[in-house]
Short mmCIF file of C-alpha atoms in Angstrom, two decimals:
data_model
loop_
_atom_site.label_atom_id
_atom_site.label_comp_id
_atom_site.label_asym_id
_atom_site.label_seq_id
_atom_site.Cartn_x
_atom_site.Cartn_y
_atom_site.Cartn_z
CA MET A 1125 -17.63 11.32 1.40
CA ASN A 1126 -17.87 15.13 1.02
CA THR A 1127 -15.40 16.14 -1.54
CA ALA A 1128 -16.47 14.66 -5.09
CA PRO A 1129 -14.45 10.75 -5.56
CA ASN A 1130 -12.74 12.52 -8.92
CA GLU A 1131 -10.98 15.46 -7.22
CA ILE A 1132 -9.80 13.20 -4.35
CA ALA A 1133 -8.82 11.07 -7.29
CA GLY A 1134 -6.88 13.41 -8.38
CA ARG A 1135 -4.19 13.47 -5.10
CA LEU A 1136 -3.54 9.58 -6.12
CA ARG A 1137 -1.00 8.64 -8.18
CA ILE A 1138 0.38 5.29 -9.26
CA VAL A 1139 4.27 5.71 -9.58
CA LEU A 1140 6.02 2.23 -11.06
CA VAL A 1141 9.50 2.27 -10.99
CA GLY A 1142 11.47 0.53 -13.08
CA THR A 1143 9.71 -0.87 -14.77
CA GLN A 1144 11.46 -3.56 -16.96
CA HIS A 1145 8.46 -4.43 -19.98
CA PRO A 1146 6.33 -1.53 -22.14
CA GLY A 1147 3.43 -3.82 -22.04
CA ASN A 1148 3.21 -3.44 -18.93
CA ILE A 1149 2.66 0.59 -18.50
CA GLY A 1150 -0.51 0.39 -20.98
CA SER A 1151 -1.90 -2.57 -19.46
CA ALA A 1152 -1.29 -0.15 -15.68
CA ALA A 1153 -2.55 2.58 -17.39
CA ARG A 1154 -5.93 0.16 -18.33
CA ALA A 1155 -5.75 -1.11 -15.14
CA ILE A 1156 -5.84 3.07 -12.95
CA LYS A 1157 -8.54 4.12 -15.58
CA THR A 1158 -10.88 1.50 -15.15
CA MET A 1159 -10.78 2.32 -11.05
CA GLY A 1160 -11.25 6.06 -11.99
CA LEU A 1161 -7.70 6.65 -11.40
CA SER A 1162 -6.25 8.61 -13.93
CA ARG A 1163 -2.49 9.60 -12.36
CA LEU A 1164 0.43 7.71 -13.71
CA VAL A 1165 3.50 8.65 -13.46
CA LEU A 1166 6.79 6.67 -14.25
CA VAL A 1167 10.44 6.31 -12.48
CA ALA A 1168 12.95 5.70 -15.40
CA PRO A 1169 11.33 2.66 -16.79
CA GLU A 1170 13.41 0.77 -18.50
CA LYS A 1171 12.19 1.53 -21.93
CA ALA A 1172 9.65 4.64 -22.87
CA PRO A 1173 6.27 3.77 -23.72
CA ASN A 1174 5.43 2.18 -26.75
CA ALA A 1175 3.97 1.10 -29.38
CA GLU A 1176 3.25 -1.96 -27.73
CA SER A 1177 2.67 -0.10 -24.44
CA TYR A 1178 -0.55 1.96 -26.84
CA ALA A 1179 -1.85 -1.41 -28.09
CA LEU A 1180 -2.76 -2.51 -24.06
CA ALA A 1181 -4.07 0.76 -23.07
CA ALA A 1182 -6.77 -0.23 -25.33
CA GLY A 1183 -8.53 3.24 -24.78
CA ALA A 1184 -5.87 4.66 -21.18
CA ASP A 1185 -3.97 5.79 -23.91
CA ASP A 1186 -4.77 9.38 -22.77
CA VAL A 1187 -3.88 8.68 -19.11
CA LEU A 1188 -0.64 6.79 -21.13
CA GLY A 1189 -0.10 9.72 -23.00
CA ALA A 1190 -1.00 12.29 -19.08
CA ALA A 1191 2.50 9.82 -17.63
CA GLU A 1192 5.17 12.83 -16.00
CA THR A 1193 8.81 10.15 -16.24
CA HIS A 1194 11.53 11.27 -13.49
CA ALA A 1195 14.77 10.24 -12.88
CA SER A 1196 14.42 9.39 -9.66
CA LEU A 1197 11.38 7.48 -6.99
CA ALA A 1198 12.83 11.23 -4.67
CA ASP A 1199 11.41 13.32 -6.91
CA ALA A 1200 8.91 11.09 -7.97
CA VAL A 1201 6.86 11.78 -4.51
CA ALA A 1202 8.78 15.20 -4.01
CA ASP A 1203 5.74 17.19 -3.49
CA CYS A 1204 3.74 13.73 -1.98
CA HIS A 1205 2.37 14.04 2.16
CA PHE A 1206 1.92 9.78 1.89
CA VAL A 1207 4.15 7.46 0.16
CA LEU A 1208 3.56 3.72 0.26
CA GLY A 1209 5.51 1.18 -1.06
CA CYS A 1210 3.80 -2.59 -2.74
CA THR A 1211 6.04 -4.95 -2.04
CA ALA A 1212 6.42 -9.10 -1.38
CA ARG A 1213 5.86 -9.69 2.27
CA SER A 1214 9.87 -8.33 3.37
CA ARG A 1215 11.53 -7.56 6.42
CA ARG A 1216 14.16 -5.77 4.75
CA VAL A 1217 12.79 -1.79 6.10
CA ALA A 1218 10.60 -2.46 9.24
CA LEU A 1219 7.68 -0.03 7.71
CA ASP A 1220 4.40 -0.85 8.98
CA GLU A 1221 3.36 -3.30 6.31
CA LEU A 1222 -1.26 -2.58 5.14
CA MET A 1223 -3.40 -4.49 3.90
CA PRO A 1224 -3.98 -4.07 0.61
CA ALA A 1225 -8.36 -2.13 2.11
CA GLU A 1226 -5.95 -1.16 4.64
CA ALA A 1227 -3.31 1.06 2.43
CA ALA A 1228 -6.37 2.36 0.60
CA ALA A 1229 -8.29 3.77 3.24
CA ARG A 1230 -5.23 6.23 5.03
CA ALA A 1231 -4.65 6.68 1.62
CA VAL A 1232 -7.78 7.72 0.77
CA ALA A 1233 -8.16 9.28 4.02
CA ARG A 1234 -5.38 11.51 3.06
CA ALA A 1235 -6.62 12.46 0.26
CA THR A 1236 -9.38 13.56 1.12
CA GLU A 1237 -7.88 16.49 3.95
CA GLY A 1238 -6.32 17.41 0.79
CA GLY A 1239 -2.83 15.65 1.16
CA GLU A 1240 -0.66 14.59 -2.43
CA VAL A 1241 -0.24 10.38 -2.05
CA ALA A 1242 1.62 7.65 -3.96
CA LEU A 1243 1.00 3.51 -4.26
CA VAL A 1244 4.20 2.87 -5.42
CA PHE A 1245 5.20 -0.22 -7.20
CA GLY A 1246 9.21 -1.64 -8.09
CA ARG A 1247 10.11 -2.86 -11.13
CA GLU A 1248 9.01 -6.77 -12.76
CA ARG A 1249 12.01 -9.13 -11.09
CA THR A 1250 13.07 -7.06 -8.06
CA GLY A 1251 10.55 -4.85 -6.40
CA LEU A 1252 12.22 -1.39 -4.94
CA ASP A 1253 15.40 -1.86 -3.34
CA ASN A 1254 15.78 -0.04 -0.01
CA ASP A 1255 17.00 2.90 -0.99
CA GLU A 1256 12.86 3.80 -3.00
CA LEU A 1257 11.45 1.31 0.52
CA GLN A 1258 13.22 4.78 2.84
CA LEU A 1259 11.60 7.99 0.92
CA CYS A 1260 7.72 5.12 1.67
CA HIS A 1261 5.70 6.28 5.13
CA ALA A 1262 4.68 2.34 5.13
CA ALA A 1263 4.40 -0.50 2.58
CA VAL A 1264 1.22 -2.44 1.78
CA HIS A 1265 1.54 -6.17 0.82
CA ILE A 1266 -1.40 -8.45 -2.03
CA PRO A 1267 -1.43 -11.19 0.67
CA ALA A 1268 -0.91 -13.91 -2.42
CA ASN A 1269 -0.66 -17.79 -2.58
CA PRO A 1270 3.28 -17.72 -0.34
CA GLU A 1271 4.43 -21.12 -2.43
CA TYR A 1272 3.54 -18.68 -5.66
CA SER A 1273 3.07 -14.99 -4.83
CA SER A 1274 4.60 -13.28 -8.17
CA LEU A 1275 1.44 -11.54 -9.23
CA ASN A 1276 2.65 -9.76 -12.60
CA LEU A 1277 3.24 -5.62 -11.82
CA ALA A 1278 -0.44 -4.55 -13.46
CA MET A 1279 -2.14 -7.06 -11.62
CA ALA A 1280 -0.72 -5.46 -8.88
CA VAL A 1281 -1.79 -2.35 -10.08
CA GLN A 1282 -5.53 -3.28 -10.88
CA VAL A 1283 -5.63 -4.94 -7.13
CA LEU A 1284 -5.01 -2.11 -5.00
CA SER A 1285 -6.23 0.76 -7.88
CA TYR A 1286 -10.11 -1.94 -6.96
CA GLU A 1287 -9.83 -0.78 -3.40
CA LEU A 1288 -8.68 2.78 -3.88
CA ARG A 1289 -11.92 2.57 -5.83
CA LEU A 1290 -13.63 0.93 -3.85
CA ALA A 1291 -12.32 3.31 -0.78
CA LEU A 1292 -13.35 6.40 -2.94
CA LEU A 1293 -16.62 4.98 -2.53
CA GLY A 1294 -17.48 4.54 0.42
CA LEU A 1295 -17.32 1.21 0.03
CA GLY A 1296 -14.31 0.29 1.31
CA GLY A 1297 -16.72 -1.72 3.67
CA ARG A 1298 -13.82 -2.29 5.55
CA ALA A 1299 -14.83 1.60 5.50
CA HIS A 1300 -15.40 0.61 8.52
CA THR A 1301 -12.04 0.59 9.58
CA VAL A 1302 -11.57 3.63 7.38
CA MET A 1303 -12.42 5.57 10.65
CA PRO A 1304 -10.69 3.77 13.86
CA THR A 1305 -7.10 3.42 12.01
CA THR A 1306 -6.97 6.78 10.80
CA VAL A 1307 -7.99 8.05 14.64
CA GLU A 1308 -5.94 5.53 16.13
CA ALA A 1309 -2.92 6.05 13.18
CA THR A 1310 -2.93 9.74 15.23
CA PRO A 1311 -4.71 10.20 18.18
CA GLY A 1312 -2.59 13.99 18.35
CA ALA A 1313 -4.01 14.77 15.32
CA PRO A 1314 -1.81 17.46 13.67
CA ALA A 1315 -4.08 20.16 12.67
CA ASP A 1316 -1.12 21.90 10.82
CA PRO A 1317 -0.97 20.60 7.01
CA PRO A 1318 0.99 17.61 7.20
CA ALA A 1319 4.33 17.56 7.19
CA SER A 1320 5.85 17.34 2.88
CA HIS A 1321 8.01 14.77 2.21
CA ALA A 1322 10.54 16.96 0.54
CA GLN A 1323 9.77 19.35 4.13
CA LEU A 1324 11.07 16.07 5.68
CA GLU A 1325 13.99 14.97 3.98
CA GLY A 1326 14.75 18.23 4.45
CA PHE A 1327 14.94 18.06 8.19
CA PHE A 1328 16.59 14.20 7.60
CA GLY A 1329 19.46 15.79 6.46
CA GLN A 1330 20.49 18.52 8.63
CA LEU A 1331 19.77 16.04 11.58
CA GLY A 1332 22.57 13.71 9.32
CA ASP A 1333 24.57 16.90 10.21
CA VAL A 1334 23.97 17.20 13.37
CA LEU A 1335 24.76 13.60 14.23
CA ASP A 1336 28.20 13.74 12.87
CA LEU A 1337 28.97 17.52 14.51
CA ILE A 1338 28.20 16.43 17.52
CA ASP A 1339 30.04 13.25 16.85
CA PHE A 1340 27.76 10.89 17.71
CA HIS A 1341 28.10 8.13 15.68
CA LYS A 1342 31.77 7.39 16.76
CA GLY A 1343 32.89 5.69 14.17
CA ARG A 1344 30.03 3.17 13.92
CA VAL A 1345 27.75 3.55 10.77
CA PRO A 1346 25.77 5.91 10.34
CA GLU A 1347 23.17 4.67 8.23
CA SER A 1348 21.34 2.31 10.76
CA ALA A 1349 20.80 4.86 13.19
CA MET A 1350 19.77 7.71 10.64
CA ARG A 1351 17.28 4.39 9.67
CA LYS A 1352 16.02 3.73 13.60
CA LEU A 1353 15.33 7.34 13.26
CA ARG A 1354 13.34 7.86 10.39
CA ARG A 1355 11.36 5.33 10.50
CA LEU A 1356 10.50 6.76 14.80
CA PHE A 1357 10.12 10.08 12.36
CA LEU A 1358 7.86 9.02 10.38
CA ARG A 1359 5.09 7.36 12.51
CA ALA A 1360 4.96 10.46 14.19
CA ASP A 1361 3.42 11.99 10.53
CA LEU A 1362 4.78 15.36 11.40
CA ASP A 1363 3.07 18.56 10.52
CA GLU A 1364 4.27 21.55 8.70
CA ARG A 1365 5.18 23.03 12.61
CA GLU A 1366 6.17 20.51 14.29
CA VAL A 1367 9.17 19.96 11.61
CA ARG A 1368 9.78 23.41 11.84
CA LEU A 1369 9.78 23.49 15.43
CA LEU A 1370 12.30 20.13 15.39
CA ARG A 1371 15.09 22.23 12.78
CA GLY A 1372 15.27 25.14 14.84
CA ILE A 1373 16.39 23.01 18.05
CA LEU A 1374 18.78 21.58 15.30
CA ALA A 1375 19.94 24.93 14.55
CA ASP A 1376 20.27 25.79 18.13
CA VAL A 1377 22.61 22.75 18.21
CA GLU A 1378 24.53 24.03 15.36
CA ARG A 1379 25.12 26.89 16.81
CA THR A 1380 25.68 25.93 20.60
CA ALA A 1381 28.30 23.55 19.78
CA ARG A 1382 29.65 25.80 17.64
CA LEU A 1383 30.31 28.66 19.85
CA GLY A 1384 29.52 26.57 22.85
CA PRO A 1385 26.66 27.84 25.12
CA LYS A 1386 25.50 31.30 25.78
CA THR A 1387 25.73 30.77 29.24
CA VAL A 1388 25.89 28.12 31.53
CA MET B 1006 -11.00 -21.14 9.40
CA ASN B 1007 -12.12 -24.92 10.77
CA THR B 1008 -11.64 -26.25 7.28
CA ALA B 1009 -8.39 -25.94 5.69
CA PRO B 1010 -8.40 -22.74 3.39
CA ASN B 1011 -7.04 -25.02 0.83
CA GLU B 1012 -9.58 -27.93 0.91
CA ILE B 1013 -12.05 -25.10 0.24
CA ALA B 1014 -10.44 -23.27 -2.76
CA GLY B 1015 -10.58 -26.77 -4.48
CA ARG B 1016 -13.96 -26.62 -4.60
CA LEU B 1017 -13.60 -23.26 -6.15
CA ARG B 1018 -13.72 -23.18 -9.51
CA ILE B 1019 -12.62 -20.59 -12.85
CA VAL B 1020 -15.00 -20.75 -15.51
CA LEU B 1021 -13.82 -18.61 -18.94
CA VAL B 1022 -17.25 -18.68 -21.22
CA GLY B 1023 -15.48 -18.23 -24.73
CA THR B 1024 -12.23 -17.02 -24.58
CA GLN B 1025 -11.62 -14.79 -27.38
CA HIS B 1026 -8.28 -14.84 -26.41
CA PRO B 1027 -5.96 -17.32 -25.78
CA GLY B 1028 -2.68 -14.93 -23.67
CA ASN B 1029 -5.91 -14.35 -21.51
CA ILE B 1030 -6.06 -17.83 -20.52
CA GLY B 1031 -3.03 -18.43 -19.03
CA SER B 1032 -3.62 -14.86 -17.68
CA ALA B 1033 -5.76 -15.99 -16.49
CA ALA B 1034 -4.86 -18.73 -14.52
CA ARG B 1035 -1.79 -16.77 -13.48
CA ALA B 1036 -3.65 -14.55 -12.16
CA ILE B 1037 -5.88 -17.65 -9.45
CA LYS B 1038 -2.46 -19.73 -8.65
CA THR B 1039 -1.89 -16.12 -7.13
CA MET B 1040 -4.89 -15.93 -4.95
CA GLY B 1041 -4.24 -19.13 -3.43
CA LEU B 1042 -6.39 -21.34 -6.84
CA SER B 1043 -5.71 -23.90 -8.80
CA ARG B 1044 -9.49 -24.87 -11.08
CA LEU B 1045 -9.77 -23.47 -13.57
CA VAL B 1046 -12.60 -24.53 -16.65
CA LEU B 1047 -12.32 -23.46 -20.72
CA VAL B 1048 -16.07 -23.43 -21.68
CA ALA B 1049 -15.44 -23.39 -25.48
CA PRO B 1050 -12.70 -20.86 -26.56
CA GLU B 1051 -11.91 -19.85 -29.88
CA LYS B 1052 -9.00 -21.30 -30.07
CA ALA B 1053 -7.23 -23.68 -27.32
CA PRO B 1054 -4.52 -22.72 -24.90
CA ASN B 1055 -1.35 -22.56 -27.01
CA ALA B 1056 2.59 -21.13 -26.78
CA GLU B 1057 1.16 -17.98 -25.74
CA SER B 1058 -1.34 -18.75 -22.71
CA TYR B 1059 2.06 -20.76 -21.31
CA ALA B 1060 4.76 -17.92 -21.59
CA LEU B 1061 1.71 -15.82 -20.28
CA ALA B 1062 0.56 -18.02 -17.36
CA ALA B 1063 4.34 -17.84 -16.07
CA GLY B 1064 4.61 -20.26 -13.69
CA ALA B 1065 1.02 -21.02 -13.32
CA ASP B 1066 1.36 -23.86 -16.52
CA ASP B 1067 0.60 -26.81 -13.93
CA VAL B 1068 -3.23 -25.34 -13.89
CA LEU B 1069 -3.12 -24.11 -17.23
CA GLY B 1070 -2.81 -27.81 -18.23
CA ALA B 1071 -4.08 -29.44 -15.19
CA ALA B 1072 -8.08 -26.71 -17.05
CA GLU B 1073 -10.75 -29.22 -18.26
CA THR B 1074 -12.44 -28.32 -21.11
CA HIS B 1075 -16.99 -27.89 -21.89
CA ALA B 1076 -18.42 -27.78 -24.73
CA SER B 1077 -21.82 -26.22 -21.98
CA LEU B 1078 -21.44 -23.82 -18.98
CA ALA B 1079 -24.14 -26.23 -18.48
CA ASP B 1080 -21.61 -28.79 -18.75
CA ALA B 1081 -18.91 -27.24 -16.89
CA VAL B 1082 -21.28 -26.44 -13.75
CA ALA B 1083 -22.88 -29.60 -14.20
CA ASP B 1084 -22.37 -30.28 -10.48
CA CYS B 1085 -21.89 -27.49 -8.56
CA HIS B 1086 -24.30 -26.32 -5.79
CA PHE B 1087 -23.08 -22.35 -6.50
CA VAL B 1088 -23.34 -20.45 -9.42
CA LEU B 1089 -21.36 -16.75 -9.62
CA GLY B 1090 -21.23 -14.53 -13.25
CA CYS B 1091 -19.43 -11.87 -13.64
CA THR B 1092 -21.15 -8.94 -15.10
CA ALA B 1093 -20.54 -5.76 -16.77
CA ARG B 1094 -23.41 -4.16 -15.15
CA SER B 1095 -26.62 -5.32 -16.68
CA ARG B 1096 -29.93 -5.56 -16.35
CA ARG B 1097 -31.02 -7.96 -19.01
CA VAL B 1098 -31.38 -10.87 -16.08
CA ALA B 1099 -32.85 -10.32 -12.73
CA LEU B 1100 -30.20 -11.78 -11.00
CA ASP B 1101 -28.67 -10.90 -7.19
CA GLU B 1102 -25.90 -8.42 -8.12
CA LEU B 1103 -23.38 -8.30 -5.97
CA MET B 1104 -19.88 -6.37 -4.32
CA PRO B 1105 -16.88 -8.95 -5.48
CA ALA B 1106 -16.41 -9.39 -1.48
CA GLU B 1107 -19.80 -9.99 -0.64
CA ALA B 1108 -19.62 -12.65 -3.83
CA ALA B 1109 -16.41 -14.13 -2.43
CA ALA B 1110 -18.01 -14.14 1.35
CA ARG B 1111 -21.01 -16.29 0.11
CA ALA B 1112 -18.71 -18.59 -2.14
CA VAL B 1113 -16.43 -19.70 0.57
CA ALA B 1114 -19.15 -19.97 3.03
CA ARG B 1115 -21.06 -22.21 0.47
CA ALA B 1116 -17.65 -23.76 0.29
CA THR B 1117 -17.00 -24.50 3.79
CA GLU B 1118 -20.39 -25.96 4.13
CA GLY B 1119 -18.84 -28.89 1.24
CA GLY B 1120 -20.21 -26.76 -1.91
CA GLU B 1121 -18.73 -27.17 -5.34
CA VAL B 1122 -18.03 -23.07 -6.28
CA ALA B 1123 -18.14 -21.84 -9.91
CA LEU B 1124 -17.84 -17.78 -10.44
CA VAL B 1125 -18.10 -17.67 -14.09
CA PHE B 1126 -16.74 -15.14 -16.68
CA GLY B 1127 -17.50 -13.83 -20.40
CA ARG B 1128 -16.10 -14.01 -23.30
CA GLU B 1129 -13.55 -10.70 -23.68
CA ARG B 1130 -16.01 -8.69 -25.16
CA THR B 1131 -20.08 -9.72 -24.75
CA GLY B 1132 -19.90 -11.16 -21.63
CA LEU B 1133 -22.33 -14.08 -20.73
CA ASP B 1134 -25.14 -14.51 -22.88
CA ASN B 1135 -28.80 -14.54 -20.69
CA ASP B 1136 -29.06 -18.39 -21.11
CA GLU B 1137 -25.52 -18.23 -19.71
CA LEU B 1138 -26.96 -16.07 -17.46
CA GLN B 1139 -29.88 -17.74 -16.72
CA LEU B 1140 -27.64 -20.80 -15.27
CA CYS B 1141 -26.10 -18.21 -12.83
CA HIS B 1142 -27.21 -18.41 -8.96
CA ALA B 1143 -26.49 -13.98 -8.65
CA ALA B 1144 -24.46 -11.78 -10.21
CA VAL B 1145 -21.09 -9.96 -9.30
CA HIS B 1146 -19.74 -6.71 -10.34
CA ILE B 1147 -16.54 -4.98 -10.34
CA PRO B 1148 -17.34 -1.63 -9.71
CA ALA B 1149 -15.56 -0.60 -12.39
CA ASN B 1150 -15.61 3.80 -13.74
CA PRO B 1151 -18.51 3.83 -15.42
CA GLU B 1152 -16.65 5.73 -17.94
CA TYR B 1153 -14.26 3.14 -18.64
CA SER B 1154 -15.35 0.12 -17.45
CA SER B 1155 -13.99 -2.81 -19.66
CA LEU B 1156 -11.60 -4.43 -17.08
CA ASN B 1157 -9.45 -7.19 -19.38
CA LEU B 1158 -10.95 -10.70 -18.63
CA ALA B 1159 -8.06 -11.94 -16.20
CA MET B 1160 -7.76 -9.06 -14.91
CA ALA B 1161 -11.88 -9.35 -13.58
CA VAL B 1162 -10.23 -13.08 -13.12
CA GLN B 1163 -7.67 -11.02 -10.56
CA VAL B 1164 -9.70 -8.77 -8.60
CA LEU B 1165 -11.96 -11.76 -8.28
CA SER B 1166 -9.65 -14.03 -7.29
CA TYR B 1167 -8.08 -11.64 -4.26
CA GLU B 1168 -11.55 -11.08 -2.83
CA LEU B 1169 -11.80 -15.02 -3.22
CA ARG B 1170 -8.82 -15.17 -0.92
CA LEU B 1171 -9.00 -12.90 1.81
CA ALA B 1172 -12.11 -14.38 2.17
CA LEU B 1173 -10.32 -17.67 2.44
CA LEU B 1174 -7.76 -16.86 4.90
CA GLY B 1175 -11.15 -15.25 6.83
CA LEU B 1176 -10.22 -11.73 6.07
CA GLY B 1177 -12.26 -10.45 3.29
CA GLY B 1178 -15.21 -9.36 5.69
CA ARG B 1179 -15.65 -6.36 6.48
CA ALA B 1180 -16.70 -6.94 9.75
CA HIS B 1181 -13.64 -8.55 10.05
CA THR B 1182 -10.98 -6.59 9.31
CA VAL B 1183 -11.16 -4.96 11.18
CA MET B 1184 -8.84 -7.50 14.26
CA PRO B 1185 -6.53 -8.60 10.94
CA THR B 1186 -5.56 -5.61 9.45
CA THR B 1187 -4.61 -4.35 13.91
CA VAL B 1188 -2.03 -7.53 13.00
CA GLU B 1189 -1.50 -7.02 9.31
CA ALA B 1190 -0.27 -3.76 10.14
CA THR B 1191 1.63 -3.89 12.91
CA PRO B 1192 4.84 -6.28 12.06
CA GLY B 1193 7.59 -3.25 11.54
CA ALA B 1194 5.85 -1.93 14.05
CA PRO B 1195 9.24 -1.60 16.83
CA ALA B 1196 9.59 -5.28 18.57
CA ASP B 1197 11.28 -3.82 21.37
CA PRO B 1198 9.37 -4.09 24.32
CA PRO B 1199 6.80 -0.04 24.30
CA ALA B 1200 8.92 2.43 26.68
CA SER B 1201 7.80 2.75 30.51
CA HIS B 1202 5.29 6.01 31.30
CA ALA B 1203 9.21 6.43 33.62
CA GLN B 1204 11.51 6.04 30.62
CA LEU B 1205 9.53 8.95 28.74
CA GLU B 1206 8.87 11.02 31.12
CA GLY B 1207 12.98 10.43 31.68
CA PHE B 1208 13.57 11.81 28.14
CA PHE B 1209 11.20 14.41 28.09
CA GLY B 1210 13.39 16.05 30.99
CA GLN B 1211 16.55 15.76 29.55
CA LEU B 1212 14.86 17.12 26.42
CA GLY B 1213 14.02 20.18 28.19
CA ASP B 1214 17.21 19.63 30.02
CA VAL B 1215 19.11 20.77 26.83
CA LEU B 1216 16.93 23.25 25.40
CA ASP B 1217 17.72 25.69 28.25
CA LEU B 1218 21.46 24.64 27.45
CA ILE B 1219 21.07 25.16 24.08
CA ASP B 1220 19.68 28.69 24.60
CA PHE B 1221 16.48 27.54 22.34
CA HIS B 1222 13.61 29.08 24.21
CA LYS B 1223 15.11 32.27 24.42
CA GLY B 1224 13.11 34.29 26.41
CA ARG B 1225 9.67 32.60 25.35
CA VAL B 1226 8.11 31.06 28.12
CA PRO B 1227 9.18 27.21 27.77
CA GLU B 1228 6.31 24.64 28.06
CA SER B 1229 4.09 25.29 24.62
CA ALA B 1230 6.79 24.37 22.21
CA MET B 1231 7.71 21.22 25.82
CA ARG B 1232 3.73 20.22 24.74
CA LYS B 1233 4.06 20.21 20.92
CA LEU B 1234 7.22 18.33 21.52
CA ARG B 1235 6.01 15.63 24.50
CA ARG B 1236 2.79 15.93 21.23
CA LEU B 1237 4.65 15.22 18.68
CA PHE B 1238 7.02 11.30 20.54
CA LEU B 1239 4.21 10.18 22.42
CA ARG B 1240 1.82 9.48 19.35
CA ALA B 1241 5.12 8.63 17.98
CA ASP B 1242 4.05 5.62 20.61
CA LEU B 1243 8.69 5.73 21.18
CA ASP B 1244 10.24 1.59 22.18
CA GLU B 1245 12.90 1.43 24.98
CA ARG B 1246 15.14 0.67 22.01
CA GLU B 1247 14.15 4.48 20.76
CA VAL B 1248 14.41 6.13 24.11
CA ARG B 1249 17.57 4.36 24.46
CA LEU B 1250 19.42 6.09 20.63
CA LEU B 1251 17.36 9.52 21.39
CA ARG B 1252 19.13 9.73 24.86
CA GLY B 1253 22.57 8.90 23.81
CA ILE B 1254 21.49 12.40 21.01
CA LEU B 1255 20.87 14.42 23.93
CA ALA B 1256 23.12 13.43 25.84
CA ASP B 1257 25.89 13.69 23.09
CA VAL B 1258 24.99 17.23 22.53
CA GLU B 1259 25.21 18.05 26.33
CA ARG B 1260 28.92 17.57 25.49
CA THR B 1261 29.54 19.02 22.72
CA ALA B 1262 27.80 22.31 23.92
CA ARG B 1263 29.89 22.08 26.86
CA LEU B 1264 33.58 21.21 24.99
CA GLY B 1265 32.40 22.73 21.74
CA PRO B 1266 33.10 20.17 19.00
CA LYS B 1267 35.59 17.37 18.92
CA THR B 1268 36.51 18.21 15.62
CA VAL B 1269 34.25 19.77 13.04
#
């Protein structure tokens, strides 16, 4: 790898959503530091980090002390180009579901290109809700024992951080798969910078407005169409220029819908 | 894999030597059960499993309850054919030092041949002593952050158990990961048949008409925008249903452009 692993690691953030036990936040801080990561982000934890968190963080109190807290996952990943949601196998949202090594390879590939990457972990009992999964580009699944799949939150963080470290060190071995899958994933690989989460959400918001304006739903619930469209466009891995192009088309649709065609 | 993974897993034991914190014994029991393992062996723990151990074992109290205890590592591995010692990098004893994935691959290979295999973890503070390492056929090293390599004992058990599970599922062999990850990578992918070339061209034709209708090009040559749009949508690997969805939107744009919005 050409760029220093530390520099790339700095673009990888571990996001814990709605954590219920402060102890797990401390254990997660320790887990990520042992794997050479340092960016911990908390989203609306039930309890802020406390003495128990710091006790379990052990020598990783620096990582814990530096953890940002956000009110929503959308805020926490607003500047991210690639967001991975860790899930127990779930069909609620049809996201591509990656094995940990594959997810780590893609995450490190994106960070190596200069992208900001988030690995998102949900609540101990209930995980990530559907709205939160909608913000993810893909899901990561640890292939646990189907009869007893309840990994402790910090354990899941440890396993994924371990795979990230292997990928950072070029030891993913699955390193063989890094190149192919990355290339396969984006045949006409965008040269322009990948669109940020905020840019994509801006586009999806305008798309929703246009669908209303042209009365696309005709009484049906908008959610199902929007979910399919989000999935389709997230899969396309849009770059900034492509988002501008699509938003330019939507703007002309809005103008035309209001004024009628210039000349037909 | 020909033999049932469970049968092979039954020949893999996790051995904890001289554990100092009973809580770690419980967390280790949970960690190995989540990865489909069940044989926990204790060697002279400082404290026998207690209420804290069972609390942390959560649903793995069966594994914890079934854990044998031995007075020495030699007794605990007396019937083993392959013994791996987990170490922070150590040159005190000249053992082959394996990466976790390679260690797991060898362990599962031996168990698949019918051999009894032990993965041995030392004391939280001091690890395995030289006499104990002498009993090991090879050492396993988790490539942790050199500036902060102190994985919690149960975390190290989780990482190695995870690699054992990948190997049991045939997903560990770095070389073999291509097939599985490809398969794993796309359960969330479109279930509908992929769009045919003709269906895609029909969509692109309609898209071109709509761009003219809404005067998107404004005198610019249409080719460059259409080329970018084709690339973007081809990259998304559309299925038939998605093409119908997009064409439905275009049809409503055409209707609205001609008639003006139904109600704004």
